[in-house]
Short mmCIF file of C-alpha atoms in Angstrom, two decimals:
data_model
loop_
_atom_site.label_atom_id
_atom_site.label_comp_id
_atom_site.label_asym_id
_atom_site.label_seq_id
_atom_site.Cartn_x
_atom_site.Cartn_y
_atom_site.Cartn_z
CA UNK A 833 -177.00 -69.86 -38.79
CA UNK A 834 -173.29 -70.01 -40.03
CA UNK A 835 -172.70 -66.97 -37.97
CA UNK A 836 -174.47 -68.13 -34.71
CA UNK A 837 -172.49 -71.51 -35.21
CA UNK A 838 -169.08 -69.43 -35.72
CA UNK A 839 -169.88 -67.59 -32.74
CA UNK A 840 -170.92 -70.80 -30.40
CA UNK A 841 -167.66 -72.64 -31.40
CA UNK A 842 -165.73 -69.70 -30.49
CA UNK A 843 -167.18 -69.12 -27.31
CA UNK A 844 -166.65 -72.62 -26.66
CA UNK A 845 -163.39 -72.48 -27.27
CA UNK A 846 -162.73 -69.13 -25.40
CA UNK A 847 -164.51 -71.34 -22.37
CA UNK A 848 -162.12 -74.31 -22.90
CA UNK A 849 -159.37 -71.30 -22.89
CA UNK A 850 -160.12 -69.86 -20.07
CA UNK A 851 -160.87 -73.22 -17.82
CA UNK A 852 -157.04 -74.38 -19.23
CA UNK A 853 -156.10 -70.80 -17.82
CA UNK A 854 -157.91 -71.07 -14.59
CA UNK A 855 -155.97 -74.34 -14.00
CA UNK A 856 -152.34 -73.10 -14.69
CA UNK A 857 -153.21 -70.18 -12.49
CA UNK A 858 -154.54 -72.43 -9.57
CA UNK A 859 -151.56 -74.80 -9.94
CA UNK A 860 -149.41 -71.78 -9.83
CA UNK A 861 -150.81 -69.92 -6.49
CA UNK A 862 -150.49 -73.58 -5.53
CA UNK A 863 -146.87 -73.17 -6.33
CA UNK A 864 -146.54 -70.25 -5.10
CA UNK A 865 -147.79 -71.05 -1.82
CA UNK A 866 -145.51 -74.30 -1.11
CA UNK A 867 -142.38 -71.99 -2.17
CA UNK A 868 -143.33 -69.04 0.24
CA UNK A 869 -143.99 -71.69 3.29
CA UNK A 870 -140.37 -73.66 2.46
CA UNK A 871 -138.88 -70.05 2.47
CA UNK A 872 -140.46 -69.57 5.88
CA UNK A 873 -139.13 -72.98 7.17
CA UNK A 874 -136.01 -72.19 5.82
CA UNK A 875 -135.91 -68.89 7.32
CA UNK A 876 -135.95 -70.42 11.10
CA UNK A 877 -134.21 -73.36 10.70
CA UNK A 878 -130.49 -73.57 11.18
CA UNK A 879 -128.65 -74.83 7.95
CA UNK A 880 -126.33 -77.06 9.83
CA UNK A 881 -127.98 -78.93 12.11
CA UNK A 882 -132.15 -79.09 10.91
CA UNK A 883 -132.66 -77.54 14.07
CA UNK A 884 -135.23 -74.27 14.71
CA UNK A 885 -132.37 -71.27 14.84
CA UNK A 886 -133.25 -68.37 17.41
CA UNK A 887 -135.99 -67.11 14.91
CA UNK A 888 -137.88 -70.49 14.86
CA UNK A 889 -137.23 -71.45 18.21
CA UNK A 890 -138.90 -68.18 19.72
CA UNK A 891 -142.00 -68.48 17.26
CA UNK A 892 -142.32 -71.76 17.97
CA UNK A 893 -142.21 -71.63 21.53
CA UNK A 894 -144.50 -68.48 21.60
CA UNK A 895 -147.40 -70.57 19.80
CA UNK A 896 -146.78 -73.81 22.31
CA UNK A 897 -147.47 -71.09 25.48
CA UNK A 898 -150.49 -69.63 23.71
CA UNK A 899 -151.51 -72.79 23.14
CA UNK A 900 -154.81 -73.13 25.82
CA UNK A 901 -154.27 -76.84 26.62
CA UNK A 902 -150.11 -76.02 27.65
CA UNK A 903 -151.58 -73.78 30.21
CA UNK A 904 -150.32 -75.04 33.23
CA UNK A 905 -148.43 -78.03 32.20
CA UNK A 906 -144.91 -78.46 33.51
CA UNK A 907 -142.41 -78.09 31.23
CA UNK A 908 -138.51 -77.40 31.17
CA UNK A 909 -135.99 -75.04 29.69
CA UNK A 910 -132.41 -76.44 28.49
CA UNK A 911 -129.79 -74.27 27.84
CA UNK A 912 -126.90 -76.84 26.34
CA UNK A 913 -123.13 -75.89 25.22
CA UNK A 914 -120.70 -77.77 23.11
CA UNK A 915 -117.97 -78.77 25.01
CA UNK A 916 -114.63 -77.50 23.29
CA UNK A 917 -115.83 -76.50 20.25
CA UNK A 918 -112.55 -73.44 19.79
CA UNK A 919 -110.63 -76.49 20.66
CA UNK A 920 -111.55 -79.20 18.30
CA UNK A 921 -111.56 -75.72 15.67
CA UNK A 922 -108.08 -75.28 16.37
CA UNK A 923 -106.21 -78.12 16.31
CA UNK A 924 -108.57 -80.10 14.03
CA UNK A 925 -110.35 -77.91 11.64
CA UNK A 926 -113.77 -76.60 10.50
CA UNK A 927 -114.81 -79.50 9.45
CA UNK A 928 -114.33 -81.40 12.13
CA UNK A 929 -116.16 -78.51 14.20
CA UNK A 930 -119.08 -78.74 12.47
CA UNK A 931 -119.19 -82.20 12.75
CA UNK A 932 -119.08 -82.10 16.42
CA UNK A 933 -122.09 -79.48 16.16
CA UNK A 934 -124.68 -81.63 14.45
CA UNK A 935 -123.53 -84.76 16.69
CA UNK A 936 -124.44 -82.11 19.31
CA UNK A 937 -127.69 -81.29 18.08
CA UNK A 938 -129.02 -85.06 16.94
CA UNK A 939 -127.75 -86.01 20.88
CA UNK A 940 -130.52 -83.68 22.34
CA UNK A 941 -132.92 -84.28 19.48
CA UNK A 942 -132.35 -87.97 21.08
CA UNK A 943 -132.30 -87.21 24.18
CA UNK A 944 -135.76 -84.80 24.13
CA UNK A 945 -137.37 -86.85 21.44
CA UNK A 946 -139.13 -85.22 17.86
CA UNK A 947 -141.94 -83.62 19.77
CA UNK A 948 -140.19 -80.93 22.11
CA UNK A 949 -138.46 -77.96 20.41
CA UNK A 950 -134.80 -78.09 19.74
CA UNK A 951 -133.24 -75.06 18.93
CA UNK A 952 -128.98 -73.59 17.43
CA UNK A 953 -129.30 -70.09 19.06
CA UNK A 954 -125.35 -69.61 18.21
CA UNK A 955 -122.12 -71.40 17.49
CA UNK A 956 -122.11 -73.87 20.49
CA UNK A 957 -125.34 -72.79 21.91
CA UNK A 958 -128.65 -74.86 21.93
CA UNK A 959 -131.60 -74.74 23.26
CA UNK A 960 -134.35 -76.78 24.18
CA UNK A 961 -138.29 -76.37 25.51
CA UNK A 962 -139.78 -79.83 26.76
CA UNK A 963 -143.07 -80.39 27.74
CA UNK A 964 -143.35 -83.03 30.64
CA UNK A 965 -146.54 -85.27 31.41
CA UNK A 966 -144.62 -86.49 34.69
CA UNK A 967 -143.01 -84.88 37.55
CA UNK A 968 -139.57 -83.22 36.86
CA UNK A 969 -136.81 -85.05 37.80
CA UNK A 970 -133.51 -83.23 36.93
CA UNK A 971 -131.05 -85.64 37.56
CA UNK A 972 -132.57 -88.33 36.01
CA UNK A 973 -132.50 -85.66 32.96
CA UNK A 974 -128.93 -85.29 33.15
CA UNK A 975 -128.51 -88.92 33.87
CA UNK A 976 -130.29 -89.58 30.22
CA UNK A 977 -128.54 -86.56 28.59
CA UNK A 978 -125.20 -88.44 29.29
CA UNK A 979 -126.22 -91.66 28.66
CA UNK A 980 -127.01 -91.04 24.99
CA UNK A 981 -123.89 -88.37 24.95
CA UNK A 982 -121.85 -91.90 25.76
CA UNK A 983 -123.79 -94.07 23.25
CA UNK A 984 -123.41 -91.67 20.53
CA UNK A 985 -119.87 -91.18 21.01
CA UNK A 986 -119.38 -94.72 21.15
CA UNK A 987 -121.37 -95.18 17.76
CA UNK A 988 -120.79 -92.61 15.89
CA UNK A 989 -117.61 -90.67 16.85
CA UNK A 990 -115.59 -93.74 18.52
CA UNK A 991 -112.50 -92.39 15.34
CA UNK A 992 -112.34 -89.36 16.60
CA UNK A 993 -109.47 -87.65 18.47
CA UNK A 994 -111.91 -85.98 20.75
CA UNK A 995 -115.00 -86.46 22.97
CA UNK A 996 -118.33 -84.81 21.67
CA UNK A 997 -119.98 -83.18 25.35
CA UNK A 998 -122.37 -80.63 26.75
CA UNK A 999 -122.60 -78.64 29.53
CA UNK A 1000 -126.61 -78.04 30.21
CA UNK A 1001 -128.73 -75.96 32.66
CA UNK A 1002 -132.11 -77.19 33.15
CA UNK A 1003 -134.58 -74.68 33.87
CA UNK A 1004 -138.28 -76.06 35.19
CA UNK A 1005 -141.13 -73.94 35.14
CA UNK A 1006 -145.30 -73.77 34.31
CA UNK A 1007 -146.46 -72.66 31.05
CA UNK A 1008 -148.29 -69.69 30.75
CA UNK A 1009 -149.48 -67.41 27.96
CA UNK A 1010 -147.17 -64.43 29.56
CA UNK A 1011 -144.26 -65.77 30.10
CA UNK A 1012 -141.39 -64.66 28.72
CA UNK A 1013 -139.23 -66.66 26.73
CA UNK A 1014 -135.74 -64.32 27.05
CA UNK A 1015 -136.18 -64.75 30.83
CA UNK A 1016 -136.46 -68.34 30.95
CA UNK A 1017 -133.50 -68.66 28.86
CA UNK A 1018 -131.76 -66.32 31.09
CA UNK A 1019 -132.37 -68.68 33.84
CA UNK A 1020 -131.49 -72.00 31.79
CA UNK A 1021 -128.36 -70.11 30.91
CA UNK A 1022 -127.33 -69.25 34.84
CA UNK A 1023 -127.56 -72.93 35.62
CA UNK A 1024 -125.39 -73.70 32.93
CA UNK A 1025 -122.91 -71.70 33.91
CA UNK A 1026 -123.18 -72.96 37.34
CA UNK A 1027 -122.79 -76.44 35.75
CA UNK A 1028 -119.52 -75.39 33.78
CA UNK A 1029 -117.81 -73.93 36.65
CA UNK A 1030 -118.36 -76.97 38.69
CA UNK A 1031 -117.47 -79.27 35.65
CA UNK A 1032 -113.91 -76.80 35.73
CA UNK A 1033 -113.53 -77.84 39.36
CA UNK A 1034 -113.60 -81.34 39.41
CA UNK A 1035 -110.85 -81.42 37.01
CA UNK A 1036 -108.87 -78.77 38.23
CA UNK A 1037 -109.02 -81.18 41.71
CA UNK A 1038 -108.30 -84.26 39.36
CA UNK A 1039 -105.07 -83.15 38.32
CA UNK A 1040 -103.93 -81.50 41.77
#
């Protein structure tokens, strides 16, 4: 009996051992698990400005067109440049640059809202996927766009020896599963050069 009661108490305590064991393991693939997907948000999401960089943006787009219910639906492409951003480098440092990049990025996040995809594809460069539920209207877009370029500057960067601005192209089109993404950017980024040229005439004409 001694033995049999020797061996009971140490199975039950080799149970107790291995439930304690089964926990720490369980909390650690839980661990495990929350590290690798804040590693994977962190690997498409620029460092700056919060914003999904060109990795994130194109996954995240790819899974919106996929997405059966986007099928369709209107939407629009935004291809947005900082204004002077080798300028304000130049003459008032780094800091001040990067500075005028988030302010660029939390103006479109403003202007698009948390629910469209917002994405630092390079130094000045941004772009940005919006879903519409109502007819596009592209000049009331650009109309908005400035408004809360004005406010913000107004708010938040009313000290500093420089304007914060974008150029943008806007870019409409209807979702689809086969679209591609590089090609609608290629077209966003047409109109924004289109938009920066004419930008560079009106003040070439101001000051003749």
């Amino acid at each position: 009996m001694t033995v049999q009661l020797c061996a009971a108490l140490k199975i039950i305590t080799l149970m107790k051992q291995q439930a304690v064991t089964q926990k720490q393991l369980k909390k650690s693939l839980i661990e495990i698990k929350e590290n690798n997907e804040l590693l994977r948000d962190l690997s498409r999401q620029d460092a700056l400005t919060g914003c999904y960089n060109r990795r994130g943006f194109f996954e995240e787009l790819r899974k919106r067109l996929s997405n059966d219910k986007n099928e369709g639906e209107k939407a629009i492409m935004v291809f947005a440049d900082l204004d002077c951003l080798k300028t304000i480098n130049d003459k008032f440092g780094h800091e001040e640059g990067d500075f005028a990049i988030l302010s660029a990025a939390k103006i479109l996040k403003h202007s698009f809202g948390n629910s469209e995809i917002v994405g630092r594809i390079g130094g000045d460069e941004f772009v940005v996927c919006a879903f519409l539920d109502n007819a596009i209207d592209i000049p009331s877009m650009r109309n908005h766009i400035e408004a809360v370029t004005r406010e913000y500057n107004i708010k938040y960067a009313a000290d500093k020896p420089y304007i914060i601005h974008t150029s943008v192209g806007v870019y409409p089109f209807v979702c689809s599963a086969t679209l591609e993404i590089g090609e609608l950017l290629s077209h966003a980024d047409i109109l924004l050069y289109e938009e920066k040229k004419r930008k560079r005439s009106i003040l070439k004409s101001d000051y003749e």
